PDB file of C-alpha atoms in Angstrom:
ATOM      1  CA  MET A 863     -13.893-125.501 -24.515  1.00 45.00           C
ATOM      2  CA  THR A 864     -11.229-128.024 -22.906  1.00 48.00           C
ATOM      3  CA  THR A 865     -12.495-130.959 -21.019  1.00 48.00           C
ATOM      4  CA  THR A 866     -10.089-132.573 -18.085  1.00 48.00           C
ATOM      5  CA  ILE A 867     -10.113-136.115 -17.590  1.00 48.00           C
ATOM      6  CA  ALA A 868      -9.282-137.463 -14.327  1.00 48.00           C
ATOM      7  CA  ASP A 869      -6.710-139.800 -13.652  1.00 49.00           C
ATOM      8  CA  PRO A 870      -8.196-143.498 -12.499  1.00 48.00           C
ATOM      9  CA  THR A 871      -5.225-144.253 -10.261  1.00 50.00           C
ATOM     10  CA  THR A 872      -5.207-141.151  -8.133  1.00 49.00           C
ATOM     11  CA  PRO A 873      -7.300-141.389  -5.639  1.00 50.00           C
ATOM     12  CA  ASP A 874     -10.090-139.150  -4.943  1.00 50.00           C
ATOM     13  CA  SER A 875     -11.397-137.783  -1.907  1.00 48.00           C
ATOM     14  CA  THR A 876     -15.121-137.781  -2.716  1.00 49.00           C
ATOM     15  CA  SER A 877     -14.660-141.913  -3.470  1.00 48.00           C
ATOM     16  CA  THR A 878     -12.673-142.642  -0.902  1.00 51.00           C
ATOM     17  CA  GLY A 879     -14.817-140.648   1.797  1.00 51.00           C
ATOM     18  CA  THR A 880     -11.851-139.025   3.612  1.00 52.00           C
ATOM     19  CA  PRO A 881     -11.887-135.261   3.603  1.00 52.00           C
ATOM     20  CA  PRO A 882      -9.403-133.146   1.617  1.00 53.00           C
ATOM     21  CA  LYS A 883      -6.459-131.966   3.944  1.00 51.00           C
ATOM     22  CA  ARG A 884      -5.978-128.232   4.594  1.00 52.00           C
ATOM     23  CA  LYS A 885      -2.998-126.603   4.088  1.00 51.00           C
ATOM     24  CA  GLY A 886      -1.062-125.384   7.325  1.00 51.00           C
ATOM     25  CA  LYS A 887      -3.279-127.767   9.649  1.00 53.00           C
ATOM     26  CA  LEU A 888      -2.350-131.538  10.558  1.00 49.00           C
ATOM     27  CA  PRO A 889      -4.975-133.660  11.786  1.00 54.00           C
ATOM     28  CA  PRO A 890      -5.094-133.744  16.003  1.00 52.00           C
ATOM     29  CA  GLY A 891      -3.320-136.804  16.419  1.00 51.00           C
ATOM     30  CA  GLN A 892      -0.476-135.138  14.498  1.00 53.00           C
ATOM     31  CA  ARG A 893      -0.340-131.601  16.094  1.00 52.00           C
ATOM     32  CA  PRO A 894       2.951-130.481  17.160  1.00 51.00           C
ATOM     33  CA  LEU A 895       3.381-130.102  21.137  1.00 50.00           C
ATOM     34  CA  VAL A 896       3.774-126.844  22.157  1.00 54.00           C
ATOM     35  CA  MET A 897       4.298-125.838  25.680  1.00 56.00           C
ATOM     36  CA  GLN A 898       1.835-123.131  27.096  1.00 65.00           C
ATOM     37  CA  PRO A 899       3.245-120.117  29.439  1.00 64.00           C
ATOM     38  CA  SER A 900       1.220-121.743  31.860  1.00 67.00           C
ATOM     39  CA  SER A 901       2.870-125.044  31.363  1.00 78.00           C
ATOM     40  CA  TRP A 902       6.389-123.762  31.694  1.00 80.00           C
ATOM     41  CA  PHE A 903       5.104-121.796  35.140  1.00 79.00           C
ATOM     42  CA  VAL A 904       3.754-125.439  36.527  1.00 83.00           C
ATOM     43  CA  TRP A 905       7.154-127.232  35.427  1.00 85.00           C
ATOM     44  CA  PHE A 906       9.115-124.145  36.775  1.00 84.00           C
ATOM     45  CA  GLY A 907       7.576-124.529  40.159  1.00 86.00           C
ATOM     46  CA  ILE A 908       8.028-128.242  40.440  1.00 88.00           C
ATOM     47  CA  ALA A 909      11.414-127.897  39.317  1.00 89.00           C
ATOM     48  CA  VAL A 910      12.073-125.179  42.301  1.00 89.00           C
ATOM     49  CA  PHE A 911      10.205-127.553  44.797  1.00 88.00           C
ATOM     50  CA  PHE A 912      12.596-130.324  44.076  1.00 88.00           C
ATOM     51  CA  ILE A 913      15.594-127.980  44.179  1.00 90.00           C
ATOM     52  CA  PHE A 914      14.802-126.830  47.650  1.00 87.00           C
ATOM     53  CA  LEU A 915      13.766-130.501  48.607  1.00 85.00           C
ATOM     54  CA  LEU A 916      17.175-132.046  47.528  1.00 86.00           C
ATOM     55  CA  GLY A 917      19.037-128.828  49.139  1.00 84.00           C
ATOM     56  CA  ILE A 918      17.660-129.628  52.881  1.00 83.00           C
ATOM     57  CA  LEU A 919      18.054-133.562  52.155  1.00 83.00           C
ATOM     58  CA  ILE A 920      21.641-133.058  51.296  1.00 84.00           C
ATOM     59  CA  GLY A 921      21.927-130.414  54.014  1.00 80.00           C
ATOM     60  CA  VAL A 922      20.861-132.602  56.617  1.00 83.00           C
ATOM     61  CA  VAL A 923      22.642-135.819  55.623  1.00 85.00           C
ATOM     62  CA  VAL A 924      26.145-133.746  55.288  1.00 82.00           C
ATOM     63  CA  ASP A 925      25.500-132.217  59.119  1.00 79.00           C
ATOM     64  CA  SER A 926      24.882-135.659  60.233  1.00 81.00           C
ATOM     65  CA  PHE A 927      28.222-137.187  58.966  1.00 82.00           C
ATOM     66  CA  GLY A 928      30.709-134.113  59.391  1.00 78.00           C
ATOM     67  CA  THR A 929      31.946-132.460  62.321  1.00 77.00           C
ATOM     68  CA  GLN A 930      31.343-128.694  63.075  1.00 72.00           C
ATOM     69  CA  TRP A 931      31.787-126.405  60.645  1.00 69.00           C
ATOM     70  CA  PHE A 932      31.229-122.528  60.141  1.00 66.00           C
ATOM     71  CA  ASP A 933      33.511-120.784  57.507  1.00 69.00           C
ATOM     72  CA  SER A 934      33.284-123.268  54.886  1.00 71.00           C
ATOM     73  CA  TRP A 935      30.395-124.894  52.476  1.00 72.00           C
ATOM     74  CA  LEU A 936      31.664-128.531  53.758  1.00 74.00           C
ATOM     75  CA  PRO A 937      33.128-129.967  57.013  1.00 75.00           C
ATOM     76  CA  GLU A 938      36.683-130.625  57.384  1.00 74.00           C
ATOM     77  CA  GLU A 939      36.528-134.134  58.660  1.00 75.00           C
ATOM     78  CA  ILE A 940      33.395-137.100  57.933  1.00 78.00           C
ATOM     79  CA  THR A 941      32.570-138.852  60.925  1.00 77.00           C
ATOM     80  CA  LEU A 942      30.405-141.471  62.310  1.00 79.00           C
ATOM     81  CA  GLY A 943      30.558-140.107  65.944  1.00 77.00           C
ATOM     82  CA  TRP A 944      27.342-138.514  65.792  1.00 79.00           C
ATOM     83  CA  TYR A 945      25.420-141.650  65.152  1.00 83.00           C
ATOM     84  CA  ASN A 946      27.255-143.708  67.767  1.00 82.00           C
ATOM     85  CA  ASN A 947      26.343-140.747  70.244  1.00 80.00           C
ATOM     86  CA  ALA A 948      22.545-140.655  69.419  1.00 78.00           C
ATOM     87  CA  TRP A 949      22.551-144.461  69.479  1.00 82.00           C
ATOM     88  CA  ASN A 950      23.893-144.807  73.005  1.00 81.00           C
ATOM     89  CA  ARG A 951      22.912-141.606  74.428  1.00 79.00           C
ATOM     90  CA  PHE A 952      19.206-142.025  73.443  1.00 78.00           C
ATOM     91  CA  GLY A 953      18.975-145.895  73.335  1.00 82.00           C
ATOM     92  CA  LEU A 954      17.833-145.705  69.697  1.00 83.00           C
ATOM     93  CA  ALA A 955      17.943-149.891  69.473  1.00 86.00           C
ATOM     94  CA  ASN A 956      15.317-149.517  71.823  1.00 89.00           C
ATOM     95  CA  VAL A 957      13.182-146.823  70.241  1.00 89.00           C
ATOM     96  CA  LEU A 958      13.438-148.823  66.890  1.00 89.00           C
ATOM     97  CA  ILE A 959      11.925-151.935  68.440  1.00 91.00           C
ATOM     98  CA  VAL A 960       9.009-150.069  70.153  1.00 92.00           C
ATOM     99  CA  THR A 961       8.169-148.101  66.784  1.00 92.00           C
ATOM    100  CA  LEU A 962       8.455-151.407  64.990  1.00 91.00           C
ATOM    101  CA  ILE A 963       6.222-153.106  67.731  1.00 94.00           C
ATOM    102  CA  VAL A 964       3.744-150.251  67.789  1.00 94.00           C
ATOM    103  CA  ALA A 965       3.465-150.185  63.851  1.00 92.00           C
ATOM    104  CA  ALA A 966       2.861-153.909  63.389  1.00 93.00           C
ATOM    105  CA  VAL A 967       0.055-153.791  66.405  1.00 95.00           C
ATOM    106  CA  VAL A 968      -1.451-150.950  64.862  1.00 95.00           C
ATOM    107  CA  VAL A 969      -1.875-152.416  61.687  1.00 93.00           C
ATOM    108  CA  ALA A 970      -2.902-155.811  62.551  1.00 94.00           C
ATOM    109  CA  VAL A 971      -5.239-154.438  64.930  1.00 95.00           C
ATOM    110  CA  SER A 972      -6.734-151.857  62.492  1.00 94.00           C
ATOM    111  CA  VAL A 973      -7.108-154.342  59.408  1.00 92.00           C
ATOM    112  CA  VAL A 974      -9.037-156.910  61.827  1.00 92.00           C
ATOM    113  CA  ILE A 975     -11.341-154.085  63.079  1.00 92.00           C
ATOM    114  CA  GLY A 976     -11.814-152.126  59.996  1.00 91.00           C
ATOM    115  CA  VAL A 977     -11.991-154.369  57.419  1.00 90.00           C
ATOM    116  CA  PRO A 978     -15.389-156.008  58.879  1.00 89.00           C
ATOM    117  CA  ALA A 979     -16.927-152.479  60.078  1.00 89.00           C
ATOM    118  CA  ALA A 980     -16.399-151.520  56.363  1.00 89.00           C
ATOM    119  CA  TYR A 981     -18.447-154.561  54.780  1.00 87.00           C
ATOM    120  CA  LEU A 982     -21.226-153.628  57.164  1.00 86.00           C
ATOM    121  CA  LEU A 983     -21.194-150.104  55.973  1.00 86.00           C
ATOM    122  CA  ALA A 984     -20.977-150.962  52.458  1.00 84.00           C
ATOM    123  CA  ARG A 985     -23.519-153.590  52.594  1.00 83.00           C
ATOM    124  CA  ARG A 986     -25.872-153.217  55.552  1.00 80.00           C
ATOM    125  CA  SER A 987     -28.630-150.603  55.924  1.00 81.00           C
ATOM    126  CA  PHE A 988     -29.218-149.726  59.660  1.00 80.00           C
ATOM    127  CA  PRO A 989     -30.694-146.279  61.150  1.00 84.00           C
ATOM    128  CA  PHE A 990     -28.248-143.719  62.000  1.00 83.00           C
ATOM    129  CA  LYS A 991     -25.883-145.175  58.886  1.00 80.00           C
ATOM    130  CA  ALA A 992     -24.901-141.562  57.861  1.00 83.00           C
ATOM    131  CA  ALA A 993     -24.592-140.480  61.568  1.00 85.00           C
ATOM    132  CA  VAL A 994     -21.883-143.720  62.193  1.00 83.00           C
ATOM    133  CA  SER A 995     -20.040-142.830  59.089  1.00 82.00           C
ATOM    134  CA  ALA A 996     -19.558-138.919  59.698  1.00 84.00           C
ATOM    135  CA  LEU A 997     -18.376-140.623  63.345  1.00 85.00           C
ATOM    136  CA  PHE A 998     -15.695-142.352  61.860  1.00 82.00           C
ATOM    137  CA  LEU A 999     -14.624-139.116  59.793  1.00 84.00           C
ATOM    138  CA  LEU A1000     -14.109-137.136  62.654  1.00 86.00           C
ATOM    139  CA  PRO A1001     -10.796-138.499  64.024  1.00 86.00           C
ATOM    140  CA  ILE A1002      -9.671-138.524  60.646  1.00 84.00           C
ATOM    141  CA  MET A1003     -10.448-134.701  59.616  1.00 86.00           C
ATOM    142  CA  ILE A1004      -9.952-132.829  63.132  1.00 87.00           C
ATOM    143  CA  PRO A1005      -6.246-132.250  64.494  1.00 87.00           C
ATOM    144  CA  PRO A1006      -5.152-135.239  66.741  1.00 88.00           C
ATOM    145  CA  ILE A1007      -3.991-132.741  69.865  1.00 88.00           C
ATOM    146  CA  THR A1008      -7.912-131.912  69.960  1.00 88.00           C
ATOM    147  CA  TYR A1009      -8.978-135.031  71.269  1.00 89.00           C
ATOM    148  CA  GLY A1010      -5.511-136.443  72.144  1.00 89.00           C
ATOM    149  CA  ILE A1011      -5.278-134.452  75.424  1.00 90.00           C
ATOM    150  CA  PRO A1012      -8.837-135.836  76.657  1.00 91.00           C
ATOM    151  CA  LEU A1013      -7.497-139.213  75.376  1.00 90.00           C
ATOM    152  CA  ALA A1014      -4.210-139.146  77.308  1.00 91.00           C
ATOM    153  CA  THR A1015      -5.785-138.356  80.240  1.00 92.00           C
ATOM    154  CA  VAL A1016      -8.280-141.087  80.127  1.00 91.00           C
ATOM    155  CA  MET A1017      -4.950-142.955  79.790  1.00 91.00           C
ATOM    156  CA  TYR A1018      -3.313-141.463  82.927  1.00 92.00           C
ATOM    157  CA  ASN A1019      -6.521-142.275  84.701  1.00 92.00           C
ATOM    158  CA  LEU A1020      -6.691-145.709  84.118  1.00 90.00           C
ATOM    159  CA  GLY A1021      -2.972-146.327  84.906  1.00 88.00           C
ATOM    160  CA  LEU A1022      -1.740-147.320  81.450  1.00 88.00           C
ATOM    161  CA  GLY A1023       0.381-143.338  80.888  1.00 84.00           C
ATOM    162  CA  ARG A1024       3.858-143.936  79.493  1.00 88.00           C
ATOM    163  CA  SER A1025       3.190-147.467  78.755  1.00 90.00           C
ATOM    164  CA  LEU A1026       3.358-149.344  75.374  1.00 92.00           C
ATOM    165  CA  VAL A1027      -0.155-150.395  75.425  1.00 93.00           C
ATOM    166  CA  ALA A1028      -1.033-146.713  75.880  1.00 93.00           C
ATOM    167  CA  VAL A1029       0.779-145.896  72.442  1.00 94.00           C
ATOM    168  CA  ILE A1030      -1.080-148.590  70.842  1.00 94.00           C
ATOM    169  CA  LEU A1031      -4.217-147.738  71.867  1.00 93.00           C
ATOM    170  CA  VAL A1032      -4.194-143.698  70.846  1.00 93.00           C
ATOM    171  CA  ASN A1033      -2.837-144.698  67.625  1.00 94.00           C
ATOM    172  CA  LEU A1034      -5.704-146.838  66.916  1.00 93.00           C
ATOM    173  CA  VAL A1035      -8.046-144.259  67.452  1.00 92.00           C
ATOM    174  CA  PRO A1036      -7.215-142.753  64.114  1.00 91.00           C
ATOM    175  CA  SER A1037      -6.020-145.451  62.261  1.00 92.00           C
ATOM    176  CA  VAL A1038      -9.499-147.667  62.388  1.00 92.00           C
ATOM    177  CA  PRO A1039     -11.381-145.529  60.776  1.00 91.00           C
ATOM    178  CA  PHE A1040      -8.929-144.727  58.523  1.00 90.00           C
ATOM    179  CA  VAL A1041      -9.005-148.330  57.572  1.00 91.00           C
ATOM    180  CA  ILE A1042     -13.045-148.156  57.417  1.00 91.00           C
ATOM    181  CA  MET A1043     -13.073-145.168  54.962  1.00 88.00           C
ATOM    182  CA  THR A1044     -10.361-146.453  52.825  1.00 86.00           C
ATOM    183  CA  MET A1045     -12.517-150.168  52.473  1.00 88.00           C
ATOM    184  CA  THR A1046     -15.763-149.223  52.340  1.00 87.00           C
ATOM    185  CA  PRO A1047     -15.739-147.535  48.576  1.00 84.00           C
ATOM    186  CA  PHE A1048     -13.594-150.741  47.750  1.00 83.00           C
ATOM    187  CA  ILE A1049     -15.936-153.158  49.357  1.00 85.00           C
ATOM    188  CA  GLU A1050     -18.707-151.219  47.040  1.00 83.00           C
ATOM    189  CA  GLN A1051     -17.234-151.989  43.814  1.00 82.00           C
ATOM    190  CA  ILE A1052     -17.738-155.564  44.518  1.00 81.00           C
ATOM    191  CA  ASN A1053     -20.529-156.811  42.591  1.00 81.00           C
ATOM    192  CA  PRO A1054     -23.105-158.051  45.384  1.00 81.00           C
ATOM    193  CA  SER A1055     -24.322-160.939  43.018  1.00 82.00           C
ATOM    194  CA  LEU A1056     -21.265-162.775  43.903  1.00 81.00           C
ATOM    195  CA  GLU A1057     -22.312-163.305  47.787  1.00 80.00           C
ATOM    196  CA  SER A1058     -25.909-164.005  46.583  1.00 82.00           C
ATOM    197  CA  ALA A1059     -24.925-166.755  44.404  1.00 84.00           C
ATOM    198  CA  ALA A1060     -22.385-168.278  46.815  1.00 82.00           C
ATOM    199  CA  ARG A1061     -25.411-168.036  49.433  1.00 83.00           C
ATOM    200  CA  MET A1062     -27.655-170.064  47.030  1.00 85.00           C
ATOM    201  CA  CYS A1063     -25.022-172.708  46.741  1.00 83.00           C
ATOM    202  CA  GLY A1064     -24.854-173.007  50.314  1.00 81.00           C
ATOM    203  CA  ALA A1065     -21.765-171.034  51.222  1.00 80.00           C
ATOM    204  CA  THR A1066     -21.764-169.513  54.725  1.00 81.00           C
ATOM    205  CA  THR A1067     -20.732-166.068  55.795  1.00 77.00           C
ATOM    206  CA  LYS A1068     -17.424-166.894  56.938  1.00 80.00           C
ATOM    207  CA  THR A1069     -16.815-169.088  53.693  1.00 82.00           C
ATOM    208  CA  ILE A1070     -18.006-166.188  51.419  1.00 80.00           C
ATOM    209  CA  PHE A1071     -15.575-163.791  53.521  1.00 80.00           C
ATOM    210  CA  THR A1072     -12.623-166.046  53.266  1.00 80.00           C
ATOM    211  CA  ARG A1073     -12.902-167.681  49.826  1.00 81.00           C
ATOM    212  CA  ILE A1074     -14.852-164.921  47.942  1.00 80.00           C
ATOM    213  CA  LEU A1075     -14.270-161.600  49.197  1.00 82.00           C
ATOM    214  CA  GLY A1076     -10.703-161.914  50.981  1.00 79.00           C
ATOM    215  CA  PRO A1077      -8.763-162.351  47.563  1.00 81.00           C
ATOM    216  CA  LEU A1078     -10.817-159.545  45.935  1.00 82.00           C
ATOM    217  CA  LEU A1079      -9.960-157.414  48.983  1.00 84.00           C
ATOM    218  CA  ILE A1080      -6.355-158.048  49.352  1.00 84.00           C
ATOM    219  CA  PRO A1081      -5.172-154.988  47.320  1.00 81.00           C
ATOM    220  CA  GLY A1082      -7.589-152.740  49.205  1.00 84.00           C
ATOM    221  CA  ILE A1083      -6.109-154.319  52.367  1.00 87.00           C
ATOM    222  CA  LEU A1084      -2.580-153.867  51.455  1.00 85.00           C
ATOM    223  CA  ALA A1085      -2.892-150.216  50.348  1.00 84.00           C
ATOM    224  CA  ALA A1086      -4.622-149.448  53.729  1.00 88.00           C
ATOM    225  CA  ALA A1087      -2.334-151.258  55.771  1.00 88.00           C
ATOM    226  CA  VAL A1088       0.703-149.612  54.174  1.00 86.00           C
ATOM    227  CA  LEU A1089      -1.151-145.858  54.725  1.00 86.00           C
ATOM    228  CA  VAL A1090      -1.911-146.669  58.308  1.00 90.00           C
ATOM    229  CA  LEU A1091       1.782-148.116  58.827  1.00 89.00           C
ATOM    230  CA  VAL A1092       3.347-144.797  57.468  1.00 87.00           C
ATOM    231  CA  ARG A1093       0.665-143.005  59.282  1.00 88.00           C
ATOM    232  CA  THR A1094       1.716-144.607  62.973  1.00 90.00           C
ATOM    233  CA  VAL A1095       5.118-144.422  62.386  1.00 88.00           C
ATOM    234  CA  GLY A1096       5.161-140.621  61.699  1.00 86.00           C
ATOM    235  CA  MET A1097       2.195-139.916  64.337  1.00 89.00           C
ATOM    236  CA  PHE A1098       3.907-137.328  66.676  1.00 89.00           C
ATOM    237  CA  GLU A1099       0.970-135.547  68.904  1.00 88.00           C
ATOM    238  CA  LEU A1100      -0.874-138.741  70.260  1.00 90.00           C
ATOM    239  CA  THR A1101       2.226-140.807  70.655  1.00 92.00           C
ATOM    240  CA  TYR A1102       4.187-137.732  72.630  1.00 92.00           C
ATOM    241  CA  LEU A1103       1.076-137.382  75.196  1.00 91.00           C
ATOM    242  CA  VAL A1104       1.117-140.791  76.399  1.00 92.00           C
ATOM    243  CA  SER A1105       4.705-142.262  75.839  1.00 90.00           C
ATOM    244  CA  GLY A1106       7.728-142.754  78.482  1.00 86.00           C
ATOM    245  CA  PRO A1107      11.247-143.179  78.421  1.00 83.00           C
ATOM    246  CA  GLN A1108      10.562-146.848  77.634  1.00 86.00           C
ATOM    247  CA  SER A1109       7.671-146.198  74.768  1.00 88.00           C
ATOM    248  CA  ASP A1110       9.008-143.706  72.811  1.00 89.00           C
ATOM    249  CA  THR A1111       8.808-143.981  68.984  1.00 91.00           C
ATOM    250  CA  LEU A1112      11.494-142.663  66.766  1.00 88.00           C
ATOM    251  CA  VAL A1113       9.712-139.056  66.142  1.00 89.00           C
ATOM    252  CA  VAL A1114       9.176-138.649  69.581  1.00 89.00           C
ATOM    253  CA  ALA A1115      12.626-139.532  70.646  1.00 87.00           C
ATOM    254  CA  ILE A1116      13.909-137.031  67.853  1.00 84.00           C
ATOM    255  CA  TYR A1117      11.773-134.128  69.456  1.00 85.00           C
ATOM    256  CA  ARG A1118      13.048-134.990  72.960  1.00 84.00           C
ATOM    257  CA  ALA A1119      16.941-135.104  71.637  1.00 80.00           C
ATOM    258  CA  MET A1120      15.957-131.840  69.963  1.00 77.00           C
ATOM    259  CA  THR A1121      14.923-130.182  73.245  1.00 78.00           C
ATOM    260  CA  SER A1122      17.257-132.187  75.859  1.00 71.00           C
ATOM    261  CA  SER A1123      20.538-130.944  73.890  1.00 58.00           C
ATOM    262  CA  GLY A1124      22.113-127.447  73.517  1.00 57.00           C
ATOM    263  CA  GLY A1125      24.211-125.942  71.197  1.00 51.00           C
ATOM    264  CA  GLY A1126      25.351-127.300  68.026  1.00 53.00           C
ATOM    265  CA  GLU A1127      25.500-130.720  69.204  1.00 60.00           C
ATOM    266  CA  ALA A1128      21.816-131.111  69.288  1.00 69.00           C
ATOM    267  CA  ARG A1129      21.656-130.090  65.605  1.00 75.00           C
ATOM    268  CA  GLN A1130      23.720-132.723  64.319  1.00 78.00           C
ATOM    269  CA  LEU A1131      22.360-135.278  66.983  1.00 80.00           C
ATOM    270  CA  VAL A1132      18.878-134.674  65.678  1.00 82.00           C
ATOM    271  CA  SER A1133      20.101-134.462  61.997  1.00 83.00           C
ATOM    272  CA  SER A1134      21.664-137.781  62.618  1.00 85.00           C
ATOM    273  CA  MET A1135      18.261-139.418  64.194  1.00 85.00           C
ATOM    274  CA  ALA A1136      16.373-137.673  61.512  1.00 85.00           C
ATOM    275  CA  VAL A1137      18.500-139.866  58.479  1.00 87.00           C
ATOM    276  CA  LEU A1138      17.897-142.763  60.490  1.00 86.00           C
ATOM    277  CA  TYR A1139      14.246-141.939  60.746  1.00 85.00           C
ATOM    278  CA  THR A1140      14.212-141.269  56.990  1.00 85.00           C
ATOM    279  CA  THR A1141      15.996-144.350  56.389  1.00 85.00           C
ATOM    280  CA  MET A1142      13.815-146.377  58.449  1.00 82.00           C
ATOM    281  CA  MET A1143      10.705-145.156  56.407  1.00 82.00           C
ATOM    282  CA  MET A1144      12.247-145.441  53.244  1.00 84.00           C
ATOM    283  CA  ILE A1145      12.911-149.356  53.798  1.00 84.00           C
ATOM    284  CA  ILE A1146       9.270-149.831  55.233  1.00 78.00           C
ATOM    285  CA  LEU A1147       8.009-148.086  52.155  1.00 77.00           C
ATOM    286  CA  ILE A1148      10.164-150.258  49.725  1.00 81.00           C
ATOM    287  CA  ILE A1149       9.246-153.310  51.435  1.00 77.00           C
ATOM    288  CA  ALA A1150       5.632-152.359  51.275  1.00 72.00           C
ATOM    289  CA  LEU A1151       5.484-151.758  47.637  1.00 73.00           C
ATOM    290  CA  ARG A1152       6.761-154.977  46.832  1.00 73.00           C
ATOM    291  CA  PHE A1153       3.212-156.366  47.866  1.00 66.00           C
ATOM    292  CA  VAL A1154       1.454-153.281  47.200  1.00 62.00           C
ATOM    293  CA  ASN A1155       1.256-151.858  43.153  1.00 59.00           C
ATOM    294  CA  PRO A1156      -0.885-148.862  42.830  1.00 50.00           C
ATOM    295  CA  THR A1157      -1.155-149.773  39.179  1.00 50.00           C
ATOM    296  CA  GLN A1158      -2.724-153.325  39.895  1.00 49.00           C
ATOM    297  CA  LEU A1159      -5.053-151.684  42.864  1.00 48.00           C
ATOM    298  CA  VAL A1160      -6.500-149.173  40.068  1.00 45.00           C
ATOM    299  CA  GLY A1161      -6.674-152.396  37.562  1.00 46.00           C
ATOM    300  CA  ARG A1162      -8.155-154.676  40.125  1.00 48.00           C
ATOM    301  CA  VAL A1163     -10.856-151.500  40.817  1.00 45.00           C
ATOM    302  CA  SER A1164     -11.620-151.259  37.206  1.00 48.00           C
ATOM    303  CA  GLU A1165     -12.369-154.931  36.804  1.00 50.00           C
ATOM    304  CA  MET A1166     -14.637-155.152  39.256  1.00 46.00           C
ATOM    305  CA  ARG A1167     -16.594-152.183  37.992  1.00 46.00           C
ATOM    306  CA  GLU A1168     -16.953-153.812  34.675  1.00 49.00           C
ATOM    307  CA  ASP A1169     -18.256-157.154  36.213  1.00 49.00           C
TER     308      ASP A1169
END
């Protein structure tokens, strides 16, 4: 009978408490990454989408800089004439100024009205609160054209049609509820005990809102402002119904350019204006993202939940 003596220097799985490793299997954290067929399908769809998107963008940019061509892939000559023609013909200097004014005023008024209203919905209980919240959702959920025509009729009856004031007012209708619906859950994440402690120390409502809630709400306010800014600059239906020659925004001016010109010239004029529109939106977003970082916003919400 042969007796096997274990080597004391060799670690035993029973003494260390770790289960023996099975051949052919790796721990969960060390398993090789294998692409499933469904993952390949998803990545293929994303690649196709970006290829089509990039192709459209390149086509519009080339069309805005090139002379008219029909039998070749690229135009024979590059020119800035379409931009000069569109700038002078459609008064794009005034259009850009109007667009920036409308966007700035709508964002400022929406924040001033929407943040206190969101605070009331988040902190106060009153009769028909659910119905009021549902009413705020209506301008966001239903198509703008459904309430835009009656709203435009009211503006024209009041003598505000085709004016800058009318453009600002109609854009406030969906923007204010958008800020309210964005800020309400953000305010609900803030611990109400902070406000109670401040009130016990003698702080007024104004002091609580400016000294305590204000710094905590800045990320949410900036995020809501950026979303309203993008929505206002790109809002076509409501703006088109009440705007005029001196109050058109850029997106409405592009539509008027497309319908007022004829032939291939209209296509390249519209392409040049579309490049200007895209460039302006990219500049606005780059400047806005310098102040709003989505990761910081998520981190701030997580910190408030922990508190």
